[in-house]
PDB file of C-alpha atoms in Angstrom:
ATOM      1  CA  MET A   1     -19.762 -24.140 -52.572  1.00 79.00           C
ATOM      2  CA  VAL A   2     -21.578 -20.922 -51.465  1.00 77.00           C
ATOM      3  CA  GLN A   3     -23.192 -22.914 -48.598  1.00 84.00           C
ATOM      4  CA  THR A   4     -19.769 -24.212 -47.522  1.00 88.00           C
ATOM      5  CA  LYS A   5     -18.291 -20.741 -47.424  1.00 85.00           C
ATOM      6  CA  GLN A   6     -21.325 -19.469 -45.465  1.00 88.00           C
ATOM      7  CA  ALA A   7     -20.971 -22.371 -43.016  1.00 88.00           C
ATOM      8  CA  ASP A   8     -17.203 -21.559 -42.659  1.00 88.00           C
ATOM      9  CA  LEU A   9     -18.122 -17.889 -42.130  1.00 90.00           C
ATOM     10  CA  CYS A  10     -20.689 -18.708 -39.565  1.00 91.00           C
ATOM     11  CA  LYS A  11     -18.123 -20.928 -37.761  1.00 92.00           C
ATOM     12  CA  LEU A  12     -15.506 -18.080 -37.929  1.00 92.00           C
ATOM     13  CA  ARG A  13     -18.105 -15.718 -36.331  1.00 94.00           C
ATOM     14  CA  GLU A  14     -18.788 -18.127 -33.505  1.00 94.00           C
ATOM     15  CA  GLU A  15     -15.078 -18.455 -32.837  1.00 95.00           C
ATOM     16  CA  LEU A  16     -14.567 -14.665 -33.024  1.00 94.00           C
ATOM     17  CA  SER A  17     -17.463 -14.202 -30.608  1.00 94.00           C
ATOM     18  CA  LEU A  18     -15.973 -16.804 -28.216  1.00 95.00           C
ATOM     19  CA  GLN A  19     -12.581 -15.155 -28.447  1.00 96.00           C
ATOM     20  CA  HIS A  20     -14.070 -11.758 -27.845  1.00 95.00           C
ATOM     21  CA  SER A  21     -15.830 -12.981 -24.748  1.00 95.00           C
ATOM     22  CA  THR A  22     -12.587 -14.590 -23.452  1.00 96.00           C
ATOM     23  CA  LEU A  23     -10.718 -11.290 -24.136  1.00 96.00           C
ATOM     24  CA  THR A  24     -13.367  -9.310 -22.244  1.00 95.00           C
ATOM     25  CA  GLN A  25     -13.022 -11.615 -19.257  1.00 96.00           C
ATOM     26  CA  LEU A  26      -9.289 -11.387 -19.320  1.00 95.00           C
ATOM     27  CA  GLU A  27      -9.424  -7.594 -19.496  1.00 95.00           C
ATOM     28  CA  ALA A  28     -11.692  -7.550 -16.413  1.00 95.00           C
ATOM     29  CA  ARG A  29      -9.271  -9.813 -14.549  1.00 94.00           C
ATOM     30  CA  LEU A  30      -6.326  -7.627 -15.504  1.00 92.00           C
ATOM     31  CA  THR A  31      -8.169  -4.471 -14.247  1.00 91.00           C
ATOM     32  CA  ARG A  32      -8.802  -6.224 -10.875  1.00 93.00           C
ATOM     33  CA  VAL A  33      -5.167  -7.309 -10.672  1.00 91.00           C
ATOM     34  CA  SER A  34      -4.025  -3.756 -11.489  1.00 89.00           C
ATOM     35  CA  ILE A  35      -6.298  -2.264  -8.880  1.00 91.00           C
ATOM     36  CA  SER A  36      -5.098  -4.800  -6.235  1.00 91.00           C
ATOM     37  CA  VAL A  37      -1.391  -4.187  -7.057  1.00 90.00           C
ATOM     38  CA  GLU A  38      -1.916  -0.375  -6.942  1.00 89.00           C
ATOM     39  CA  HIS A  39      -3.638  -0.780  -3.567  1.00 90.00           C
ATOM     40  CA  VAL A  40      -0.720  -2.757  -2.156  1.00 89.00           C
ATOM     41  CA  TYR A  41       1.724  -0.190  -3.576  1.00 87.00           C
ATOM     42  CA  ALA A  42      -0.256   2.633  -1.906  1.00 85.00           C
ATOM     43  CA  LYS A  43      -0.177   0.837   1.484  1.00 86.00           C
ATOM     44  CA  LEU A  44       3.531   0.026   1.196  1.00 84.00           C
ATOM     45  CA  SER A  45       4.396   3.574   0.404  1.00 80.00           C
ATOM     46  CA  LEU A  46       2.753   4.725   3.609  1.00 81.00           C
ATOM     47  CA  VAL A  47       4.882   2.517   5.843  1.00 76.00           C
ATOM     48  CA  ARG A  48       7.532   4.278   7.870  1.00 65.00           C
ATOM     49  CA  VAL A  49      10.182   2.487   9.934  1.00 60.00           C
ATOM     50  CA  ILE A  50      12.243   3.962  12.674  1.00 57.00           C
ATOM     51  CA  SER A  51      15.312   1.850  13.209  1.00 51.00           C
ATOM     52  CA  LYS A  52      17.550   1.637  16.277  1.00 49.00           C
ATOM     53  CA  ARG A  53      19.736   4.327  14.751  1.00 49.00           C
ATOM     54  CA  ASP A  54      16.815   6.688  15.176  1.00 45.00           C
ATOM     55  CA  ARG A  55      16.670   7.289  11.369  1.00 50.00           C
ATOM     56  CA  ALA A  56      13.139   7.874  10.234  1.00 48.00           C
ATOM     57  CA  LYS A  57      12.974   6.922   6.649  1.00 51.00           C
ATOM     58  CA  MET A  58      10.190   6.116   4.191  1.00 47.00           C
ATOM     59  CA  ALA A  59      10.266   2.746   2.713  1.00 47.00           C
ATOM     60  CA  LEU A  60       9.685   4.419  -0.684  1.00 47.00           C
ATOM     61  CA  GLY A  61      11.852   7.284  -1.729  1.00 50.00           C
ATOM     62  CA  VAL A  62      10.241   8.318  -5.087  1.00 47.00           C
ATOM     63  CA  HIS A  63       6.717   8.036  -6.421  1.00 56.00           C
ATOM     64  CA  THR A  64       6.072   5.625  -9.248  1.00 54.00           C
ATOM     65  CA  PRO A  65       4.537   7.016 -12.434  1.00 56.00           C
ATOM     66  CA  ILE A  66       0.888   6.209 -12.783  1.00 62.00           C
ATOM     67  CA  GLU A  67       1.461   4.662 -16.191  1.00 71.00           C
ATOM     68  CA  THR A  68       3.585   1.803 -14.787  1.00 78.00           C
ATOM     69  CA  ASN A  69       2.225  -1.554 -15.801  1.00 86.00           C
ATOM     70  CA  PRO A  70       0.997  -4.014 -13.132  1.00 86.00           C
ATOM     71  CA  GLU A  71       3.985  -6.333 -13.574  1.00 89.00           C
ATOM     72  CA  GLU A  72       6.601  -3.566 -13.040  1.00 90.00           C
ATOM     73  CA  LEU A  73       4.521  -2.139 -10.088  1.00 88.00           C
ATOM     74  CA  LEU A  74       4.488  -5.601  -8.485  1.00 90.00           C
ATOM     75  CA  LYS A  75       8.156  -5.807  -8.736  1.00 91.00           C
ATOM     76  CA  ILE A  76       8.502  -2.394  -7.082  1.00 89.00           C
ATOM     77  CA  CYS A  77       6.148  -3.636  -4.291  1.00 89.00           C
ATOM     78  CA  LEU A  78       8.357  -6.701  -3.792  1.00 91.00           C
ATOM     79  CA  ASN A  79      11.484  -4.537  -3.598  1.00 89.00           C
ATOM     80  CA  ILE A  80       9.727  -2.285  -1.039  1.00 86.00           C
ATOM     81  CA  LYS A  81       8.637  -5.317   1.036  1.00 88.00           C
ATOM     82  CA  ASN A  82      12.251  -6.722   0.984  1.00 88.00           C
ATOM     83  CA  GLN A  83      13.569  -3.316   2.139  1.00 84.00           C
ATOM     84  CA  LEU A  84      11.013  -3.196   4.886  1.00 84.00           C
ATOM     85  CA  LEU A  85      11.950  -6.652   6.082  1.00 84.00           C
ATOM     86  CA  ILE A  86      15.622  -5.588   6.191  1.00 82.00           C
ATOM     87  CA  ASP A  87      14.705  -2.377   8.127  1.00 77.00           C
ATOM     88  CA  LEU A  88      12.556  -4.371  10.557  1.00 78.00           C
ATOM     89  CA  GLU A  89      15.398  -6.755  11.398  1.00 78.00           C
ATOM     90  CA  ASP A  90      16.975  -4.388  13.864  1.00 73.00           C
ATOM     91  CA  TYR A  91      13.687  -2.937  15.040  1.00 73.00           C
ATOM     92  CA  ASP A  92      13.149  -3.469  18.788  1.00 77.00           C
ATOM     93  CA  LEU A  93       9.486  -2.976  19.710  1.00 77.00           C
ATOM     94  CA  GLN A  94      10.136  -2.587  23.440  1.00 83.00           C
ATOM     95  CA  ASP A  95      12.882  -0.051  22.807  1.00 83.00           C
ATOM     96  CA  GLU A  96      10.676   1.918  20.459  1.00 79.00           C
ATOM     97  CA  ARG A  97       7.731   1.819  22.914  1.00 84.00           C
ATOM     98  CA  ILE A  98      10.014   3.360  25.663  1.00 86.00           C
ATOM     99  CA  LYS A  99      11.159   6.043  23.289  1.00 83.00           C
ATOM    100  CA  TYR A 100       7.542   6.824  22.337  1.00 80.00           C
ATOM    101  CA  GLU A 101       6.429   7.137  25.989  1.00 82.00           C
ATOM    102  CA  GLU A 102       9.462   9.391  26.768  1.00 82.00           C
ATOM    103  CA  ASP A 103       8.611  11.600  23.779  1.00 78.00           C
ATOM    104  CA  LEU A 104       4.942  11.645  24.886  1.00 75.00           C
ATOM    105  CA  VAL A 105       5.897  12.662  28.369  1.00 72.00           C
ATOM    106  CA  SER A 106       8.314  15.365  27.117  1.00 74.00           C
ATOM    107  CA  GLN A 107       5.584  16.836  24.920  1.00 71.00           C
ATOM    108  CA  THR A 108       2.888  16.698  27.620  1.00 68.00           C
ATOM    109  CA  LYS A 109       2.170  19.958  29.374  1.00 68.00           C
ATOM    110  CA  ILE A 110       0.388  20.041  32.743  1.00 66.00           C
ATOM    111  CA  TYR A 111      -1.264  23.249  33.933  1.00 66.00           C
ATOM    112  CA  THR A 112      -2.214  23.334  37.584  1.00 66.00           C
ATOM    113  CA  ARG A 113      -4.764  26.027  38.926  1.00 69.00           C
ATOM    114  CA  ARG A 114      -6.310  26.547  42.255  1.00 73.00           C
ATOM    115  CA  HIS A 115      -9.903  27.702  42.278  1.00 69.00           C
ATOM    116  CA  HIS A 116     -11.973  28.113  45.490  1.00 71.00           C
ATOM    117  CA  GLY A 117      -9.658  25.687  47.325  1.00 68.00           C
ATOM    118  CA  CYS A 118      -9.731  23.029  44.591  1.00 73.00           C
ATOM    119  CA  ILE A 119      -6.734  22.061  42.488  1.00 68.00           C
ATOM    120  CA  TYR A 120      -7.460  21.610  38.689  1.00 65.00           C
ATOM    121  CA  GLN A 121      -4.997  20.095  36.318  1.00 63.00           C
ATOM    122  CA  LEU A 122      -5.208  20.547  32.607  1.00 62.00           C
ATOM    123  CA  ILE A 123      -3.179  18.024  30.600  1.00 62.00           C
ATOM    124  CA  ILE A 124      -2.348  18.867  27.062  1.00 63.00           C
ATOM    125  CA  LEU A 125      -0.820  16.326  24.770  1.00 56.00           C
TER     126      LEU A 125
END
């Protein structure tokens, strides 16, 4: 009877060790998933879309608390992605490029100087 209980105890220890190993692997995977989701969230929060209506708006209005679990943070990321897709539907790259070039030209200053018969131009962006 004592040997049977010792054998059962040994078997339980092996099962516990196996479950502990599995738990450690799952925790490591969860950590990697959490880091990946936080990285995606950080990148999405940096995206800025300028629509045809010349409204500059951040895709993300408020910062998410650091203690948000990965599942909730992933839902937030998906909502941000969907909002970005909606914002980009009316985005015209050619129109925005023209506006960018016009802004660049309006902000560029050209200084011209003559020195010993030569003309020097300094362009400041």
